[in-house]
C-alpha cells in the first residue's frame, strides 16, 4: 500500500517522474463532469500535452468547435502502470477554463471507485516525467494520503494544484532554481560555453552565448521544442552594461513561432516575400528583407503595407470569440498575409511562460565570458488571455527579421525569425505575480 506521500513520490520516481502535484477534487470533479483544472490556461504548463487542435461536434443541431489536447496519461500503483489512451484536455476559451476528460475510458485498473463519485475530500496526485508523460494516483478522503496532504500547510499553490517537493528540504522548483542561480552568480565570470546533446560542455565563441552559457550551467541542453527549461521554469537572460541600476540593452524576445496560416504558410515564404518584402536598404543586390515594428491595429507599415490585428478576439471582454482565429498580418486589401492561430500560439505560450525567470548578464570579450547578476525577476501565473490583452494594448509587438538572398537563383536562401517582443519594463503586465529576488540575501 502507498500510505505515505514519500512512498508515492518514490513509486512515481521509479516510473520517471520529476515533478509532483496534488489536486483537491470538488464534487463536480468526476468522470461524468470532467476534472476542472482552472479558470485560465496555466494548467497547460503543469500537464504536458501533444499539441492543441480543434475538434467539431454537434449539439442540438448546432456545430461547436472545441480546442483539445491529447495527453500521455497513465495511472500508477505498486504493481505497474496502466495507460489511459483516451485522456485529454478540453479548453474552453470563452469562459475561459481547462478540464481533463477520458481518464478512465479504456484503462485497466483505473481508480473508477474514486472518480465516478462526487464525494468531498478526494485527492488526485500527479507526477510529470521529462518525456512528457503524466502519472496519476487518486484516493478518497479516508485514505492516509488524503489525511497527510491535509496536514501539509507549507505546500505552494500552482494554479489549482499543490506542488509537492521531492523531499522535505528541496523547497520546490522555485527554491531549487534560486539555489542554482545563486551558485552561478557566485562563480562571477564564466567562459562562454554550450551544452551539447551528448551532455558535454563545449566552448562557444559567437556573441550570442549568454543564454547558452547560463543553460549549460543549469544543465539545460539547447532544444527546438516548446517545453520549459528548468523544473517547469522558462529561463530568459538579457544583456546589461552593468549590474548597478542596470538598463537592459534591448527588448525581450518572448517567442519566435512560425506562422500557421495565411499566404506565408499556404503559398510559402518566397511568395510572401515577393508580395510584401522590400529591397535591401543597404544596397545588397538580389535580396529582399521583411522587418519593422507591428503593433496591434496601427496603420499599415510603410515598407510592407501590412498591419497587425487579431481575428476572433473580443477586445472589450478580453476573450477569444473564435478559436480558429488568431494574430494576423493583413494587407491593405485585407488579405491574410500571415496568421498565428490561437491554438498554436496558446500552446507555445503556456508551455513556456507560465513560470519564467529573467536573469541579467554581462559580457566580457577575449576570451568571451559571461557573469550573471544577483537581482533576478521571477514571474508566475500567466494566462494566455493576459498575453492577448498585452498584444491588444500594444505592450507585445511583432518585430520580424526575415530575409531571402539569391532571389533570382534556382534555390534562394531564406532566414526566418518571427519575433514577438516586449520592453523589459513591461514584463510584469504579462503575469499575475512578479517578484525581484536578490540572490545575495536569498536563503533557501
mmCIF file of C-alpha atoms in Angstrom, residues 165-358:
data_model
loop_
_atom_site.group_PDB
_atom_site.id
_atom_site.type_symbol
_atom_site.label_atom_id
_atom_site.label_comp_id
_atom_site.label_asym_id
_atom_site.label_seq_id
_atom_site.Cartn_x
_atom_site.Cartn_y
_atom_site.Cartn_z
ATOM 1 C CA UNK A 165 8.646 18.744 -3.110
ATOM 2 C CA UNK A 166 10.591 15.563 -3.808
ATOM 3 C CA UNK A 167 11.952 15.726 -0.262
ATOM 4 C CA UNK A 168 11.223 17.891 2.800
ATOM 5 C CA UNK A 169 14.323 20.040 2.249
ATOM 6 C CA UNK A 170 14.246 20.634 -1.524
ATOM 7 C CA UNK A 171 11.798 23.546 -1.171
ATOM 8 C CA UNK A 172 10.066 23.028 -4.517
ATOM 9 C CA UNK A 173 11.090 24.089 -8.013
ATOM 10 C CA UNK A 174 11.383 27.831 -7.221
ATOM 11 C CA UNK A 175 13.791 27.303 -4.334
ATOM 12 C CA UNK A 176 15.846 24.812 -6.354
ATOM 13 C CA UNK A 177 16.100 27.296 -9.218
ATOM 14 C CA UNK A 178 17.148 30.160 -6.929
ATOM 15 C CA UNK A 179 19.778 27.987 -5.239
ATOM 16 C CA UNK A 180 21.274 27.151 -8.621
ATOM 17 C CA UNK A 181 21.192 30.774 -9.826
ATOM 18 C CA UNK A 182 22.848 31.845 -6.581
ATOM 19 C CA UNK A 183 25.635 29.340 -7.209
ATOM 20 C CA UNK A 184 26.066 30.601 -10.789
ATOM 21 C CA UNK A 185 26.169 34.247 -9.637
ATOM 22 C CA UNK A 186 28.958 33.477 -7.174
ATOM 23 C CA UNK A 187 31.093 31.985 -9.971
ATOM 24 C CA UNK A 188 31.462 35.518 -11.413
ATOM 25 C CA UNK A 189 32.986 35.271 -14.930
ATOM 26 C CA UNK A 190 32.151 32.013 -16.686
ATOM 27 C CA UNK A 191 33.790 31.102 -20.037
ATOM 28 C CA UNK A 192 31.277 31.170 -22.898
ATOM 29 C CA UNK A 193 30.034 27.634 -23.439
ATOM 30 C CA UNK A 194 27.278 25.466 -24.803
ATOM 31 C CA UNK A 195 25.952 22.145 -23.600
ATOM 32 C CA UNK A 196 25.893 19.571 -26.377
ATOM 33 C CA UNK A 197 23.283 16.894 -26.972
ATOM 34 C CA UNK A 198 25.826 14.406 -25.584
ATOM 35 C CA UNK A 199 25.762 16.147 -22.208
ATOM 36 C CA UNK A 200 29.265 17.572 -22.604
ATOM 37 C CA UNK A 201 30.152 21.274 -22.350
ATOM 38 C CA UNK A 202 31.899 22.875 -25.350
ATOM 39 C CA UNK A 203 33.485 26.350 -25.782
ATOM 40 C CA UNK A 204 31.278 28.840 -27.668
ATOM 41 C CA UNK A 205 32.808 31.901 -29.314
ATOM 42 C CA UNK A 206 29.875 33.703 -31.002
ATOM 43 C CA UNK A 207 28.494 36.826 -29.334
ATOM 44 C CA UNK A 208 25.090 35.260 -28.574
ATOM 45 C CA UNK A 209 26.472 32.945 -25.903
ATOM 46 C CA UNK A 210 24.809 34.469 -22.839
ATOM 47 C CA UNK A 211 21.802 32.179 -22.960
ATOM 48 C CA UNK A 212 23.800 29.097 -23.944
ATOM 49 C CA UNK A 213 26.287 29.628 -21.109
ATOM 50 C CA UNK A 214 23.546 30.016 -18.500
ATOM 51 C CA UNK A 215 21.716 26.973 -19.841
ATOM 52 C CA UNK A 216 24.925 24.920 -19.702
ATOM 53 C CA UNK A 217 25.409 25.905 -16.045
ATOM 54 C CA UNK A 218 21.818 24.837 -15.342
ATOM 55 C CA UNK A 219 22.291 21.568 -17.220
ATOM 56 C CA UNK A 220 19.872 22.533 -19.992
ATOM 57 C CA UNK A 221 20.731 21.227 -23.463
ATOM 58 C CA UNK A 222 19.568 23.516 -26.337
ATOM 59 C CA UNK A 223 16.277 22.228 -27.721
ATOM 60 C CA UNK A 224 13.913 23.033 -30.503
ATOM 61 C CA UNK A 225 10.736 22.064 -28.690
ATOM 62 C CA UNK A 226 8.492 24.273 -26.667
ATOM 63 C CA UNK A 227 8.930 22.951 -23.134
ATOM 64 C CA UNK A 228 10.100 24.846 -20.049
ATOM 65 C CA UNK A 229 13.839 24.791 -19.393
ATOM 66 C CA UNK A 230 14.387 24.009 -15.695
ATOM 67 C CA UNK A 231 11.857 22.167 -13.488
ATOM 68 C CA UNK A 232 8.964 23.916 -15.224
ATOM 69 C CA UNK A 233 10.672 27.338 -15.354
ATOM 70 C CA UNK A 234 11.479 29.149 -18.594
ATOM 71 C CA UNK A 235 14.927 30.749 -18.325
ATOM 72 C CA UNK A 236 15.492 34.111 -20.036
ATOM 73 C CA UNK A 237 18.756 36.027 -19.775
ATOM 74 C CA UNK A 238 19.168 39.583 -21.041
ATOM 75 C CA UNK A 239 22.286 41.648 -21.585
ATOM 76 C CA UNK A 240 23.121 44.714 -19.453
ATOM 77 C CA UNK A 241 26.151 47.037 -19.324
ATOM 78 C CA UNK A 242 26.466 46.785 -15.531
ATOM 79 C CA UNK A 243 24.577 45.266 -12.605
ATOM 80 C CA UNK A 244 24.146 48.516 -10.652
ATOM 81 C CA UNK A 245 20.816 50.068 -11.617
ATOM 82 C CA UNK A 246 21.009 48.185 -14.877
ATOM 83 C CA UNK A 247 19.129 49.138 -18.004
ATOM 84 C CA UNK A 248 18.523 46.240 -20.418
ATOM 85 C CA UNK A 249 20.258 46.641 -23.768
ATOM 86 C CA UNK A 250 17.140 45.789 -25.734
ATOM 87 C CA UNK A 251 13.632 44.318 -25.630
ATOM 88 C CA UNK A 252 12.854 40.778 -24.511
ATOM 89 C CA UNK A 253 12.066 38.267 -27.244
ATOM 90 C CA UNK A 254 9.178 36.231 -25.840
ATOM 91 C CA UNK A 255 8.911 33.666 -28.615
ATOM 92 C CA UNK A 256 9.631 33.091 -32.286
ATOM 93 C CA UNK A 257 6.781 30.955 -33.707
ATOM 94 C CA UNK A 258 6.416 30.486 -37.436
ATOM 95 C CA UNK A 259 3.006 31.470 -38.891
ATOM 96 C CA UNK A 260 0.497 28.611 -39.008
ATOM 97 C CA UNK A 261 -1.710 30.118 -41.711
ATOM 98 C CA UNK A 262 -2.087 32.813 -44.367
ATOM 99 C CA UNK A 263 -0.069 33.381 -47.541
ATOM 100 C CA UNK A 264 3.194 32.780 -45.649
ATOM 101 C CA UNK A 265 2.103 29.244 -44.712
ATOM 102 C CA UNK A 266 -0.115 28.313 -47.639
ATOM 103 C CA UNK A 267 1.991 29.642 -50.558
ATOM 104 C CA UNK A 268 5.407 29.704 -48.939
ATOM 105 C CA UNK A 269 7.852 32.277 -47.649
ATOM 106 C CA UNK A 270 9.182 33.083 -51.152
ATOM 107 C CA UNK A 271 5.737 34.134 -52.385
ATOM 108 C CA UNK A 272 5.187 36.071 -49.146
ATOM 109 C CA UNK A 273 8.486 37.930 -49.613
ATOM 110 C CA UNK A 274 7.783 38.716 -53.255
ATOM 111 C CA UNK A 275 4.447 40.237 -52.258
ATOM 112 C CA UNK A 276 5.412 42.072 -49.071
ATOM 113 C CA UNK A 277 9.193 42.180 -48.791
ATOM 114 C CA UNK A 278 11.342 45.131 -49.837
ATOM 115 C CA UNK A 279 14.765 45.559 -51.394
ATOM 116 C CA UNK A 280 17.690 45.651 -49.004
ATOM 117 C CA UNK A 281 18.172 49.214 -47.773
ATOM 118 C CA UNK A 282 21.958 48.874 -47.752
ATOM 119 C CA UNK A 283 22.008 48.068 -51.437
ATOM 120 C CA UNK A 284 22.788 44.345 -51.194
ATOM 121 C CA UNK A 285 21.674 43.023 -54.594
ATOM 122 C CA UNK A 286 19.249 40.171 -55.173
ATOM 123 C CA UNK A 287 17.980 40.292 -51.591
ATOM 124 C CA UNK A 288 14.584 41.019 -50.048
ATOM 125 C CA UNK A 289 14.009 41.909 -46.406
ATOM 126 C CA UNK A 290 10.958 41.885 -44.175
ATOM 127 C CA UNK A 291 11.248 43.838 -40.937
ATOM 128 C CA UNK A 292 9.745 46.687 -38.955
ATOM 129 C CA UNK A 293 7.615 47.059 -35.835
ATOM 130 C CA UNK A 294 3.984 45.910 -35.973
ATOM 131 C CA UNK A 295 1.718 46.889 -33.081
ATOM 132 C CA UNK A 296 -1.955 45.993 -32.814
ATOM 133 C CA UNK A 297 -4.255 47.898 -35.185
ATOM 134 C CA UNK A 298 -1.736 50.556 -36.154
ATOM 135 C CA UNK A 299 -1.557 51.926 -39.697
ATOM 136 C CA UNK A 300 -0.058 49.636 -42.354
ATOM 137 C CA UNK A 301 3.734 49.584 -42.274
ATOM 138 C CA UNK A 302 5.157 51.930 -44.901
ATOM 139 C CA UNK A 303 7.631 49.346 -46.279
ATOM 140 C CA UNK A 304 5.419 46.254 -46.353
ATOM 141 C CA UNK A 305 1.823 47.509 -46.400
ATOM 142 C CA UNK A 306 0.878 45.084 -43.602
ATOM 143 C CA UNK A 307 -0.751 45.718 -40.238
ATOM 144 C CA UNK A 308 -1.126 43.519 -37.149
ATOM 145 C CA UNK A 309 -4.580 42.641 -35.844
ATOM 146 C CA UNK A 310 -6.441 39.750 -34.200
ATOM 147 C CA UNK A 311 -9.206 37.736 -35.824
ATOM 148 C CA UNK A 312 -11.726 36.105 -33.491
ATOM 149 C CA UNK A 313 -10.807 38.173 -30.438
ATOM 150 C CA UNK A 314 -13.269 40.316 -28.472
ATOM 151 C CA UNK A 315 -11.196 43.228 -27.247
ATOM 152 C CA UNK A 316 -13.938 44.520 -24.946
ATOM 153 C CA UNK A 317 -14.235 41.272 -22.961
ATOM 154 C CA UNK A 318 -10.600 40.313 -23.460
ATOM 155 C CA UNK A 319 -11.574 36.798 -24.573
ATOM 156 C CA UNK A 320 -11.341 34.611 -27.658
ATOM 157 C CA UNK A 321 -14.598 34.506 -29.609
ATOM 158 C CA UNK A 322 -13.388 32.110 -32.331
ATOM 159 C CA UNK A 323 -10.699 29.524 -31.532
ATOM 160 C CA UNK A 324 -9.993 29.203 -35.284
ATOM 161 C CA UNK A 325 -8.830 32.836 -35.396
ATOM 162 C CA UNK A 326 -5.505 34.273 -34.326
ATOM 163 C CA UNK A 327 -2.934 37.028 -34.632
ATOM 164 C CA UNK A 328 -2.813 38.153 -38.244
ATOM 165 C CA UNK A 329 -0.875 40.365 -40.615
ATOM 166 C CA UNK A 330 -3.379 41.874 -43.047
ATOM 167 C CA UNK A 331 -2.640 43.580 -46.368
ATOM 168 C CA UNK A 332 -4.279 46.805 -47.475
ATOM 169 C CA UNK A 333 -6.833 44.597 -49.269
ATOM 170 C CA UNK A 334 -7.425 42.651 -46.033
ATOM 171 C CA UNK A 335 -5.707 39.524 -47.322
ATOM 172 C CA UNK A 336 -4.302 37.359 -44.529
ATOM 173 C CA UNK A 337 -0.591 37.549 -45.255
ATOM 174 C CA UNK A 338 0.370 35.586 -42.129
ATOM 175 C CA UNK A 339 -1.661 34.031 -39.319
ATOM 176 C CA UNK A 340 -0.635 32.643 -35.947
ATOM 177 C CA UNK A 341 -3.652 30.579 -34.917
ATOM 178 C CA UNK A 342 -4.762 30.955 -31.319
ATOM 179 C CA UNK A 343 -4.450 27.198 -30.799
ATOM 180 C CA UNK A 344 -0.795 27.065 -31.843
ATOM 181 C CA UNK A 345 0.393 30.237 -30.125
ATOM 182 C CA UNK A 346 -1.570 29.398 -26.945
ATOM 183 C CA UNK A 347 0.133 26.030 -26.912
ATOM 184 C CA UNK A 348 3.557 27.672 -27.093
ATOM 185 C CA UNK A 349 2.881 30.460 -24.596
ATOM 186 C CA UNK A 350 1.502 28.358 -21.771
ATOM 187 C CA UNK A 351 4.094 25.616 -22.119
ATOM 188 C CA UNK A 352 6.993 28.039 -21.984
ATOM 189 C CA UNK A 353 5.882 31.030 -19.956
ATOM 190 C CA UNK A 354 3.622 30.054 -17.072
ATOM 191 C CA UNK A 355 6.721 30.347 -14.857
ATOM 192 C CA UNK A 356 9.648 32.391 -16.130
ATOM 193 C CA UNK A 357 12.902 33.691 -14.649
ATOM 194 C CA UNK A 358 14.645 36.734 -16.150
#
